[in-house]
Coordinates of N, CA and C and ligand atoms in Angstrom, one line a residue:
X1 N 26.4 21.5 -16.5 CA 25.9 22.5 -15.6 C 26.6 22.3 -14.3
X2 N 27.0 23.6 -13.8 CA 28.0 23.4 -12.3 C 26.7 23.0 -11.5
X3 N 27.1 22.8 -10.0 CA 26.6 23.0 -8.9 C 25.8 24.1 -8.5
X4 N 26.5 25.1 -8.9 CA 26.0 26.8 -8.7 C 24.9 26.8 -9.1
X5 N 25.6 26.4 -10.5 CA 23.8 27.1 -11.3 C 22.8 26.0 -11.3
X6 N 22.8 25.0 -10.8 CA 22.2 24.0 -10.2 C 21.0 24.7 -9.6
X7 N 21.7 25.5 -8.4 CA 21.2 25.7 -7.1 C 20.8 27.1 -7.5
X8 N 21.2 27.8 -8.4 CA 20.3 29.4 -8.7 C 19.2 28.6 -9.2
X9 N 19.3 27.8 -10.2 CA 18.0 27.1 -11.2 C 17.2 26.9 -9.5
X10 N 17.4 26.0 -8.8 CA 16.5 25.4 -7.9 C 16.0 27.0 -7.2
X11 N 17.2 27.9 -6.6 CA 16.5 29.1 -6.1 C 15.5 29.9 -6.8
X12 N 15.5 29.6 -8.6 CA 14.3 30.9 -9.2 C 13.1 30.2 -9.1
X13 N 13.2 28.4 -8.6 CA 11.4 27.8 -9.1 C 11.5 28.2 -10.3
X14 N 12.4 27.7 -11.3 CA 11.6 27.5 -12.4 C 11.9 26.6 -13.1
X15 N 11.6 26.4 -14.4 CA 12.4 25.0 -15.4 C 13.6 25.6 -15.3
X16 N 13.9 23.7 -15.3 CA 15.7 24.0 -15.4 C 15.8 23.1 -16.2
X17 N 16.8 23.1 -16.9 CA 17.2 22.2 -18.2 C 18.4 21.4 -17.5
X18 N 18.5 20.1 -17.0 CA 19.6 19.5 -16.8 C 19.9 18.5 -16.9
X19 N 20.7 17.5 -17.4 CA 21.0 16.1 -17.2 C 20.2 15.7 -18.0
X20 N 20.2 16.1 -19.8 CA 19.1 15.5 -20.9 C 17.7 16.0 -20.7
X21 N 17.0 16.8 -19.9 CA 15.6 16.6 -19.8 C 15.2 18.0 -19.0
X22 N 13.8 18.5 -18.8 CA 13.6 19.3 -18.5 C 12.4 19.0 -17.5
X23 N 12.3 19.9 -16.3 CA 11.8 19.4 -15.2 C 11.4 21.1 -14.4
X24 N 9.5 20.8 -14.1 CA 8.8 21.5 -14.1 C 9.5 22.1 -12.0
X25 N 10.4 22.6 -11.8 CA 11.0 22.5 -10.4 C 9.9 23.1 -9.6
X26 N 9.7 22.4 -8.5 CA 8.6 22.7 -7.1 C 9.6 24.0 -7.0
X27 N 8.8 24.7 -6.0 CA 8.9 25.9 -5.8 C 10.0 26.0 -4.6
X28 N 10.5 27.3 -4.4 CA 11.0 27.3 -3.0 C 10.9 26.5 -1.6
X29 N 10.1 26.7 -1.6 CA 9.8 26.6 -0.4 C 9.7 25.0 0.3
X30 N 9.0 24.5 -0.7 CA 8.7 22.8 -1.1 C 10.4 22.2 -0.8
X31 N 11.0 22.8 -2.2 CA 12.3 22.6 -1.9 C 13.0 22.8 -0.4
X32 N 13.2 23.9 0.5 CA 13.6 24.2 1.0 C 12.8 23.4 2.8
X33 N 11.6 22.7 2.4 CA 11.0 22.1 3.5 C 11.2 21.0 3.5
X34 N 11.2 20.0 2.2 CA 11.5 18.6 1.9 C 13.2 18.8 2.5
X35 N 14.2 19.9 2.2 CA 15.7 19.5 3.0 C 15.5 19.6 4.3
X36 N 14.5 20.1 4.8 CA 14.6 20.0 6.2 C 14.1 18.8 7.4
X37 N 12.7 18.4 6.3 CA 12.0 17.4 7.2 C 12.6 16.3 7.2
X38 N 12.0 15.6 8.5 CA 12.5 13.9 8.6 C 11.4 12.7 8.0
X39 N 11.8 11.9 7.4 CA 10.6 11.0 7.5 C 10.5 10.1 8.8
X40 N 9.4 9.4 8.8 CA 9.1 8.9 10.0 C 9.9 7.9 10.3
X41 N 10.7 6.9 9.3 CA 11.9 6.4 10.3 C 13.4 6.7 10.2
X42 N 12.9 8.3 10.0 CA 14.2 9.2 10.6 C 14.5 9.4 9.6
X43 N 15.2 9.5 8.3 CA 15.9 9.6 7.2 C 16.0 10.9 6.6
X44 N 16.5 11.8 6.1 CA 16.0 13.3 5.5 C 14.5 12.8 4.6
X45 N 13.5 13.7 4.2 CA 12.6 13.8 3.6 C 13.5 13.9 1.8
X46 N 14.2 14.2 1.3 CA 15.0 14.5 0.2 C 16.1 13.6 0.3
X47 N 16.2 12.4 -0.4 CA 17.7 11.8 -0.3 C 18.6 13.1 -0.8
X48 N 19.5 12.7 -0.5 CA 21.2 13.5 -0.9 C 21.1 13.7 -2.2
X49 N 21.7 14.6 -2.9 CA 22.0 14.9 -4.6 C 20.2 14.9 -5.0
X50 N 19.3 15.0 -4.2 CA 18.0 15.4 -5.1 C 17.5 16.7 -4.8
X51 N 16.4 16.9 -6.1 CA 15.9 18.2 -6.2 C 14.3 18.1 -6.2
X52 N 13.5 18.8 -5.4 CA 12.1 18.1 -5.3 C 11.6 18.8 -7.3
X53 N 11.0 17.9 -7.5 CA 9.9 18.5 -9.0 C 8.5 18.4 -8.8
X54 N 7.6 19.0 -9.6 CA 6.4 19.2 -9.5 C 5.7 17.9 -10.1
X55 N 5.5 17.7 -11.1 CA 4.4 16.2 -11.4 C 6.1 15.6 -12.0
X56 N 5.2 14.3 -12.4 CA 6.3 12.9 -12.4 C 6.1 13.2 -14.5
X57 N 7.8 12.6 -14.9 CA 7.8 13.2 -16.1 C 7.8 11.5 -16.7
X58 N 7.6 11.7 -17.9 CA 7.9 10.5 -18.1 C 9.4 10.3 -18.9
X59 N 9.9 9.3 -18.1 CA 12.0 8.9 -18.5 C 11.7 8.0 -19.7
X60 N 10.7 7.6 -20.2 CA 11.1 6.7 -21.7 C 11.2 5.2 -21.1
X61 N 11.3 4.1 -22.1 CA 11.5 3.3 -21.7 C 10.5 2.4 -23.3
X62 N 10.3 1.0 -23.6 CA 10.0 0.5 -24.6 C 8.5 0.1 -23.7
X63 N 7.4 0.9 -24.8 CA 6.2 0.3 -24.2 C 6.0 -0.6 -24.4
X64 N 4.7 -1.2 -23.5 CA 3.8 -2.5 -23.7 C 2.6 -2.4 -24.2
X65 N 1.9 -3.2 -24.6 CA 0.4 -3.3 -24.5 C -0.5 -2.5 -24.1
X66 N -1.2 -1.0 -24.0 CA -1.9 -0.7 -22.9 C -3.7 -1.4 -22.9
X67 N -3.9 -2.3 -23.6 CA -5.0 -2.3 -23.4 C -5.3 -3.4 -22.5
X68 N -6.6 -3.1 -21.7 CA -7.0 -3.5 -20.2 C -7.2 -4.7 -20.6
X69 N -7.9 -5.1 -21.7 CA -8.8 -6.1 -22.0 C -7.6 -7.7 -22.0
X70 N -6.4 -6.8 -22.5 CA -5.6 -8.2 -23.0 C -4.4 -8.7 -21.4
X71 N -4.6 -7.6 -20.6 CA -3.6 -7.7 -19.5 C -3.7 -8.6 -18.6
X72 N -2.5 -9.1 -18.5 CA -2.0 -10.4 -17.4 C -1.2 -9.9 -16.6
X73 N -0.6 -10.3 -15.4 CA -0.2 -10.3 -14.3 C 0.1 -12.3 -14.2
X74 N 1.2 -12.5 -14.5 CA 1.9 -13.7 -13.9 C 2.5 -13.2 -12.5
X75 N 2.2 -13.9 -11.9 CA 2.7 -14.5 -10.7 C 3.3 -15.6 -9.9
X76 N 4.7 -16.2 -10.0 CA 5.1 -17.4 -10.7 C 6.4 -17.5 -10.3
X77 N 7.5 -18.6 -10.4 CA 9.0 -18.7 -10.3 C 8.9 -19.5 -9.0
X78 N 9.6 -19.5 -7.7 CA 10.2 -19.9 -6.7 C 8.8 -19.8 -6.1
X79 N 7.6 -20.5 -6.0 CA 6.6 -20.5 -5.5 C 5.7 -21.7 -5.5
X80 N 4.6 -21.7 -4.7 CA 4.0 -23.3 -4.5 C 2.6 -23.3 -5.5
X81 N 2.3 -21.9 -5.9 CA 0.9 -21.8 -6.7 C 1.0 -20.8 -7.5
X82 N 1.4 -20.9 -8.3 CA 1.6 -19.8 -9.8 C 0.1 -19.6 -9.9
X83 N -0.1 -17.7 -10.2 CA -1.2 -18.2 -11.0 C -1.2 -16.7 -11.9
X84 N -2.3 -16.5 -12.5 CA -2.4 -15.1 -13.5 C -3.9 -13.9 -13.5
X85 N -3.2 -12.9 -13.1 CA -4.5 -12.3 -12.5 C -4.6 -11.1 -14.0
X86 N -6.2 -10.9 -14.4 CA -6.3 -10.1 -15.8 C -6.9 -8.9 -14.4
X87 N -7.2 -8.0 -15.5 CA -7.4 -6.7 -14.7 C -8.3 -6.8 -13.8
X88 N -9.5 -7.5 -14.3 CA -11.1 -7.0 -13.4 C -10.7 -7.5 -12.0
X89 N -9.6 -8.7 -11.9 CA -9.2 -9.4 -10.7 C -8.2 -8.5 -10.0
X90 N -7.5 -7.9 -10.9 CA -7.0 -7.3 -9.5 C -7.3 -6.4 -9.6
X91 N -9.0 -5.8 -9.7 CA -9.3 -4.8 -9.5 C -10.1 -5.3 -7.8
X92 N -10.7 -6.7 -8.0 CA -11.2 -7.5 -6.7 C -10.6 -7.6 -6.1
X93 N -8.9 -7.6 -5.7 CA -8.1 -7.7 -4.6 C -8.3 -6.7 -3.9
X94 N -7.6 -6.5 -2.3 CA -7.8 -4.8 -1.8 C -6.4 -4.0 -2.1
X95 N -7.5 -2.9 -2.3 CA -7.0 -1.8 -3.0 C -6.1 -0.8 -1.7
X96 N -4.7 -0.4 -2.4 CA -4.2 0.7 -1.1 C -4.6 1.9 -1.8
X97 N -4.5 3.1 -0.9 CA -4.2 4.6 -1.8 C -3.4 4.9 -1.0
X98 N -2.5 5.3 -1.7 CA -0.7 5.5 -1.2 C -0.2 6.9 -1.7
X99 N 0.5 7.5 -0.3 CA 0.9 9.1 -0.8 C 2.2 8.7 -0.8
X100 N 3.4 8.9 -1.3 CA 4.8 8.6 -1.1 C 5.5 9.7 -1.9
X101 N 6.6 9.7 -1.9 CA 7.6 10.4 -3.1 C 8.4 9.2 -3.8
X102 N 8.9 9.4 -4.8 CA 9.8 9.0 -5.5 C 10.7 9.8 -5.8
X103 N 11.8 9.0 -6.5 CA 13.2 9.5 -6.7 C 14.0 8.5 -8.0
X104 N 14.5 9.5 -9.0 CA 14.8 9.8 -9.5 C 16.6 9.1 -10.0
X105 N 17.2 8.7 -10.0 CA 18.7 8.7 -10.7 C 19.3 9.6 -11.0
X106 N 18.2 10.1 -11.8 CA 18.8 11.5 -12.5 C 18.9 12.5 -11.7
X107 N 18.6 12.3 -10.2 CA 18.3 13.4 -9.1 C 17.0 14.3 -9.2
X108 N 16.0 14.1 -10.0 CA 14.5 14.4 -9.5 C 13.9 13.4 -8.6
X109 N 13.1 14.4 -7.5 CA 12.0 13.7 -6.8 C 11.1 14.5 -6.3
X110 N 9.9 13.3 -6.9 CA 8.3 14.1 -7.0 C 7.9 13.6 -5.6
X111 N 7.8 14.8 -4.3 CA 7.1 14.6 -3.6 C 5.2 14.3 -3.6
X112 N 5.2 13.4 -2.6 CA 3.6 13.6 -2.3 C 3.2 13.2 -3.5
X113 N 3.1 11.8 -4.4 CA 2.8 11.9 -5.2 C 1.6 10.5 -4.8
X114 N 0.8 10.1 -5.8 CA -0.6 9.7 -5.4 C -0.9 8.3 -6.1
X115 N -0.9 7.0 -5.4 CA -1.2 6.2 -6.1 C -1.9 5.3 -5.9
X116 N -2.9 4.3 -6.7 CA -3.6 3.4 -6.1 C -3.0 1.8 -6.8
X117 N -3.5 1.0 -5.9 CA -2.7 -0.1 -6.4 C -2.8 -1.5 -5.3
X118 N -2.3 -2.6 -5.8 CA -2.6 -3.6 -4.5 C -1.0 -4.0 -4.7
X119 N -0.7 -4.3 -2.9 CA 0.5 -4.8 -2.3 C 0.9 -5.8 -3.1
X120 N 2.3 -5.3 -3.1 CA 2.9 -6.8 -3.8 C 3.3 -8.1 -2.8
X121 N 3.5 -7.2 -1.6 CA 3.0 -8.4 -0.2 C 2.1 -9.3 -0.7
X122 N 1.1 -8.7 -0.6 CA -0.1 -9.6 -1.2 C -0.2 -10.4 -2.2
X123 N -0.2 -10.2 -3.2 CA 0.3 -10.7 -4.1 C 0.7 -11.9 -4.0
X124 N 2.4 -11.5 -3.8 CA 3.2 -13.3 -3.4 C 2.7 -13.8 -2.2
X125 N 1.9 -12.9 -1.2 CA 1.6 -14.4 -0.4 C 0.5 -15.0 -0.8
X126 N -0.4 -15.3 -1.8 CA -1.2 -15.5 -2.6 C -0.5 -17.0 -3.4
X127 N 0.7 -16.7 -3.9 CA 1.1 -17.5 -4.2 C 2.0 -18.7 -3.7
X128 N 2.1 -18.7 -3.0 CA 2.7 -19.2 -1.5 C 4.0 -19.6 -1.8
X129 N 5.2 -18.6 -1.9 CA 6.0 -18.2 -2.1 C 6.9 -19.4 -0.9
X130 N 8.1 -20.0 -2.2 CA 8.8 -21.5 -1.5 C 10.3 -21.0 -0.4
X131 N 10.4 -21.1 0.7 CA 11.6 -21.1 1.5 C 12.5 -20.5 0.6
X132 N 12.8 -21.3 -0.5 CA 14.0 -20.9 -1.3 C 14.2 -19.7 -1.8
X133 N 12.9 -18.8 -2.3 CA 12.8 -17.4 -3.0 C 13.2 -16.7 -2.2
X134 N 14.0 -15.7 -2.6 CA 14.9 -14.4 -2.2 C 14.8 -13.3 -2.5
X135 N 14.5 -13.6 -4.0 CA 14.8 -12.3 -4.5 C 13.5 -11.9 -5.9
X136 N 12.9 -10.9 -6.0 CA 12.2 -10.6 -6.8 C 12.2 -10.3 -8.7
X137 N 11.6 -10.6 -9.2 CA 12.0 -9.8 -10.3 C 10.7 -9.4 -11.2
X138 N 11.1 -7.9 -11.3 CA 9.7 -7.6 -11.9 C 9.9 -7.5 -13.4
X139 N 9.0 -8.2 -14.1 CA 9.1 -8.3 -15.6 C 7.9 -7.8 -16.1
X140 N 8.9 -6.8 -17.4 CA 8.0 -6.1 -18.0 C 8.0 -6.2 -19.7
X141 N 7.1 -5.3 -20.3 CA 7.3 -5.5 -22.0 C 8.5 -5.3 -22.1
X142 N 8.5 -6.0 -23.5 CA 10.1 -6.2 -23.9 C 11.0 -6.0 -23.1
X143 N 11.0 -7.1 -22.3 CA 12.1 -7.6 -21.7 C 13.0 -7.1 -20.6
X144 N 12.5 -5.8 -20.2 CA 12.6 -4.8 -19.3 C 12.5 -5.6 -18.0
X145 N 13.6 -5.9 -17.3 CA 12.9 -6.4 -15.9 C 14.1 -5.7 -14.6
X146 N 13.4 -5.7 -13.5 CA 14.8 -4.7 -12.2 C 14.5 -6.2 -10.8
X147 N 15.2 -6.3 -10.2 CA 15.6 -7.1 -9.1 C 15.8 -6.1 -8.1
X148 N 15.0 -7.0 -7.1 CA 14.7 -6.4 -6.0 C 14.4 -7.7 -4.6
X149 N 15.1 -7.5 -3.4 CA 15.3 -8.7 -2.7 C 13.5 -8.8 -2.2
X150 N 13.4 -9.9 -2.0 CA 12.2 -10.0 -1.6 C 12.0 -9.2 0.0
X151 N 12.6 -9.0 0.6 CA 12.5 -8.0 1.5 C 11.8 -7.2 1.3
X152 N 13.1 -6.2 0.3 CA 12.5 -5.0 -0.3 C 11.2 -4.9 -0.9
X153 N 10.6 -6.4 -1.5 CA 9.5 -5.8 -2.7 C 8.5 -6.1 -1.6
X154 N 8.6 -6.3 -0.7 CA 7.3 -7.1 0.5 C 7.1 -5.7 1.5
X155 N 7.4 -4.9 1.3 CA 7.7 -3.8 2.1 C 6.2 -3.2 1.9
X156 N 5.4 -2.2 2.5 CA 3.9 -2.4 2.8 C 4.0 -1.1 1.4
X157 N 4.6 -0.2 1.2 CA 4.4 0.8 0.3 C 5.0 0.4 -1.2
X158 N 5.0 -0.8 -1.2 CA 5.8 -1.5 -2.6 C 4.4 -2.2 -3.4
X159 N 4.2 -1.7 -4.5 CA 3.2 -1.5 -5.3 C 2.9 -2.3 -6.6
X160 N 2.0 -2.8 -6.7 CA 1.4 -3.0 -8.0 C 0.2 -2.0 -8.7
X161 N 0.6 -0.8 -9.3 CA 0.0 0.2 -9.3 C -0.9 0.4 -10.2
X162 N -2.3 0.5 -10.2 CA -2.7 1.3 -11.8 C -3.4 2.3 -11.8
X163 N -3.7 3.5 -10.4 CA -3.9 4.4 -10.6 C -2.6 5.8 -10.3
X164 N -2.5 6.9 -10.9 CA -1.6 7.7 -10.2 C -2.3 9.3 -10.5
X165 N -2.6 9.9 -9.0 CA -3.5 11.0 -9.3 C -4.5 10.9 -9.6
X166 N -5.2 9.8 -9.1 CA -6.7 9.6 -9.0 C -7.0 8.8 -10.6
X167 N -5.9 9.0 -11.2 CA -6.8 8.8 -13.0 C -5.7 7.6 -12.8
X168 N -6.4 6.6 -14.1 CA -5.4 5.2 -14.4 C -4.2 5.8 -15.4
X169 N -3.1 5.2 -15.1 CA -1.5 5.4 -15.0 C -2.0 5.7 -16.8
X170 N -1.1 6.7 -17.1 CA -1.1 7.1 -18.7 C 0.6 5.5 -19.6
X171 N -0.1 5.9 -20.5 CA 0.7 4.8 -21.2 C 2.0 5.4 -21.2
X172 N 2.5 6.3 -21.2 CA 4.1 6.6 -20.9 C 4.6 6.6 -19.5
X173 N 3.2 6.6 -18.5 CA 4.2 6.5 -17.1 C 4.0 4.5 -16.8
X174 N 3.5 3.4 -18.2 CA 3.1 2.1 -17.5 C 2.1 1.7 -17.6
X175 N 0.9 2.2 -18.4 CA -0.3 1.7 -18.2 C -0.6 -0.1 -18.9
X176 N -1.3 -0.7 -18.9 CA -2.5 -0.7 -17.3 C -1.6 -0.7 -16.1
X177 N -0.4 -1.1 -16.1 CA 0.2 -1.5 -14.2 C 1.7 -1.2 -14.4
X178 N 2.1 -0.7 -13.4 CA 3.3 -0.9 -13.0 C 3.7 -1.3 -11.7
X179 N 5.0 -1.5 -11.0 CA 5.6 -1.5 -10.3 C 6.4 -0.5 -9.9
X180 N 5.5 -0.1 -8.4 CA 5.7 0.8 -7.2 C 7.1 0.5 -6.0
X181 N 8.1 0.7 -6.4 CA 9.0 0.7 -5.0 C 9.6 2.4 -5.1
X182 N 8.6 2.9 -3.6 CA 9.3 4.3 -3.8 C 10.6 4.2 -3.0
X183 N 10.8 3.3 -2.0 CA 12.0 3.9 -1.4 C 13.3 3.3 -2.1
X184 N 13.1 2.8 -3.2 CA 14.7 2.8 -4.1 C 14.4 3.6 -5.5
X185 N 15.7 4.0 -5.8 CA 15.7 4.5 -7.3 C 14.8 4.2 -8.6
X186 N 14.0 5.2 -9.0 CA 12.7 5.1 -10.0 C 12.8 3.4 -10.5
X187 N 14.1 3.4 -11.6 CA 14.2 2.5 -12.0 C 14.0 1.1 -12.1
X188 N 13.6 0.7 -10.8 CA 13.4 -0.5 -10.1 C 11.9 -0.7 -10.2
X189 N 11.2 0.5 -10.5 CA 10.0 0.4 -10.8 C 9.2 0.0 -11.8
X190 N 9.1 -0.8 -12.4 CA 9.0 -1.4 -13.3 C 7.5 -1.1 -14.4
X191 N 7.5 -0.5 -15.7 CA 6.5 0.2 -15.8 C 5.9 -0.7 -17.0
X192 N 4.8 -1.3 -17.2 CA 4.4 -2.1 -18.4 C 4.2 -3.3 -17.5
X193 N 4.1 -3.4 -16.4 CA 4.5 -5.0 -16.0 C 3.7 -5.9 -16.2
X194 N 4.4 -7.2 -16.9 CA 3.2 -8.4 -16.8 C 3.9 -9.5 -16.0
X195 N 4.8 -9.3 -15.3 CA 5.0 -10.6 -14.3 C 6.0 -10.0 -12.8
X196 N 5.7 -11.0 -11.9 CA 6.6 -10.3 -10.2 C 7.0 -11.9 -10.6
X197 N 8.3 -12.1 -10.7 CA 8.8 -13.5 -10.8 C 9.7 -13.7 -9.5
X198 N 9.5 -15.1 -8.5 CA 10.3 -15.3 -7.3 C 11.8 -15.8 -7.7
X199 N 12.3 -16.1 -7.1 CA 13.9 -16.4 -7.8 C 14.9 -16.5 -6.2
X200 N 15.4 -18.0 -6.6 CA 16.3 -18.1 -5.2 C 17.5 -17.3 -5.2
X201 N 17.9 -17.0 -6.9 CA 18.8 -16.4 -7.2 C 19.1 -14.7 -7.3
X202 N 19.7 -14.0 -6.8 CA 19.6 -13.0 -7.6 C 19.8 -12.7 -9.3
X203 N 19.1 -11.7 -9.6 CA 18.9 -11.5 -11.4 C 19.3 -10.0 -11.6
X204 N 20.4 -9.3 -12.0 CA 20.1 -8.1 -12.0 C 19.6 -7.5 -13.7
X205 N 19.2 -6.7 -13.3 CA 17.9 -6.2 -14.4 C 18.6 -5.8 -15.3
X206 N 17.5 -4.6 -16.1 CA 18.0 -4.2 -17.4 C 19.0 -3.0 -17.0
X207 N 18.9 -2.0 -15.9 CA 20.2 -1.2 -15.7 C 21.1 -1.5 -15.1
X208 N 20.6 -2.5 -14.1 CA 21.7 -2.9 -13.4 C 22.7 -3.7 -14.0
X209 N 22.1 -4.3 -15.1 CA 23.7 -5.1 -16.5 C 24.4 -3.7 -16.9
X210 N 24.2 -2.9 -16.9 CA 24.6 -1.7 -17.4 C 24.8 -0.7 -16.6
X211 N 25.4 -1.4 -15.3 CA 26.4 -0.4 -14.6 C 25.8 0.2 -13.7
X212 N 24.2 0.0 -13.5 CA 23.5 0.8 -12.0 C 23.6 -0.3 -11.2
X213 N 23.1 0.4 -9.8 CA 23.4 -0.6 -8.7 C 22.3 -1.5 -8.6
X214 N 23.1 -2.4 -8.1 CA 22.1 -3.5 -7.8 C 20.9 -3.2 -6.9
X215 N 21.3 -2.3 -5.4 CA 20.4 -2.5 -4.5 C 19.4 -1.0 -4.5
X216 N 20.2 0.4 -5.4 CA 19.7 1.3 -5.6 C 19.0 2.1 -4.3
X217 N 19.3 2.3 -3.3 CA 19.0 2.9 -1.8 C 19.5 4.4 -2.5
X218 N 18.0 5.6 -2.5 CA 18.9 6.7 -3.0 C 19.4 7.5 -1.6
X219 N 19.4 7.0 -0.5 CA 20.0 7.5 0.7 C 20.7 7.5 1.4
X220 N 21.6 6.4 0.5 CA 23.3 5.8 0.1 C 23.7 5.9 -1.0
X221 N 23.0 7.2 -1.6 CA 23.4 8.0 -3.7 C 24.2 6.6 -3.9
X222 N 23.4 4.5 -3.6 CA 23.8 3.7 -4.8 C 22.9 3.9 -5.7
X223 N 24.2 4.8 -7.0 CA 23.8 5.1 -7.9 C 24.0 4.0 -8.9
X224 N 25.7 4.5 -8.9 CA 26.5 3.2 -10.1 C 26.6 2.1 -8.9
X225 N 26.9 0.8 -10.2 CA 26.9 -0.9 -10.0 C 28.9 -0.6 -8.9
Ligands
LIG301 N1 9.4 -1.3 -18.6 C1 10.2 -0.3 -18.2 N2 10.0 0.2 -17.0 C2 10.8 1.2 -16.6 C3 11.8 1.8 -17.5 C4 11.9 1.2 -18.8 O1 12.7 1.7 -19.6 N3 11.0 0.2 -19.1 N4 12.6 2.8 -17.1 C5 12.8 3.0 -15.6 C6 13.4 4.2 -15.3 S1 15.0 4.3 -15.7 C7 12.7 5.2 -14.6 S2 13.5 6.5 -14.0 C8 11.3 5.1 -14.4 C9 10.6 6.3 -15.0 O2 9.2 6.3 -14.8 P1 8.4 7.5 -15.4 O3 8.6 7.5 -16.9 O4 7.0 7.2 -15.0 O5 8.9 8.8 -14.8 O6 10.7 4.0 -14.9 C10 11.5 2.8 -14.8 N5 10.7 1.7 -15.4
LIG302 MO1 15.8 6.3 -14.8

């Protein structure tokens, strides 16, 4: 599909069929406000090469487990106190409700989208994370895991998520939990998760072996490795 008809598709607001998948497109206007606004530390509202969409679709990926009853949360690697939290507990930690957007690879991004969930800040300082830890890595079912510097994952809107849109996360978008980093590429998000592992090292993930970028900023389109 050119550019052109890219941009008719985004001008009718409607489905557009592109890049393997089909995507319910926000309307005009949405579109046409998200290229205008700034976020609050200045950035466009829309990274570069995206198209705003209406709800969050689900990209696939190898499920896990969804049931509540059996779920762990390791918390563990480059740290002074490993430990393992089952659901009801981090249902007892404090809770954020987070409005953010995400973004896409494929160049979708669902504004305003809705989540509940506890900081992964919190989290690792919980576990009292050793001098030496640098770098994050979120592990999920089969084997699925994305790296992310601990910077990035400590960042206040970086998530351990299990509600989205008020209802608990559906088993194609991650249920019981996933991992929330909106301001890099979906992918990093880790859906199924049973562990945030600390690491002095960097690890790059399951796309990033396969040619995506390591640090994934969609407002430096690092797309490819
Ligand atoms: N465990 C796991 N998490 C994953 C993936 C995956 O294949 N397995 N895919 C990633 C990719 S490539 C994207 S774009 C997002 C998609 O999330 P969604 O299906 O909720 O839209 O999840 C990410 N998290
Ligand atoms: Mo993706």
């Amino acid at each position: 599909m050119s550019r052109r008809d890219l941009l008719q598709g985004l001008a009718a607001g409607s489905l557009l069929s592109v890049l393997g998948g089909t995507y319910a497109l926000a309307d005009d206007d949405t579109a046409r406000r998200a290229r205008a606004e700034k976020r609050a530390d200045g950035r466009p509202r829309l990274p570069p090469g995206q198209f705003p969409i209406q709800y969050l679709r689900p990209m696939g990926g190898r499920e896990g487990d969804p049931s509540y009853g059996k779920f762990k949360l390791r918390v563990h690697g480059e740290v002074a106190a490993p430990y393992e939290l089952d659901f009801a507990s981090l249902l007892k930690l404090p809770q954020v409700d987070q409005t953010c957007d995400v973004h896409c690879v494929t160049r979708w991004s669902l504004l305003d989208s809705h989540w509940r969930g506890v900081r992964v800040a919190d989290l690792i300082a919980r576990a009292a994370p050793k001098p030496s830890a640098r770098f994050v890595i979120f592990e999920a079912a089969l084997g699925y895991t994305s790296n992310v510097s601990l910077t990035d994952a400590t960042k206040p809107n970086v998530l351990v998520a299990h509600q989205t849109e008020k209802r608990p996360i559906p088993i194609a978008h991650g249920a019981p939990v996933r991992a929330l980093v909106p301001d890099l590429y979906f992918w990093k998000s880790a859906k199924w998760l049973t562990g945030i592992r600390l690491s002095s090292r960097d690890e790059p993930g399951y796309w990033e072996v396969r040619g995506y970028s390591n640090h994934a900023d969609p407002w430096k389109e690092e797309r490819d490795g």
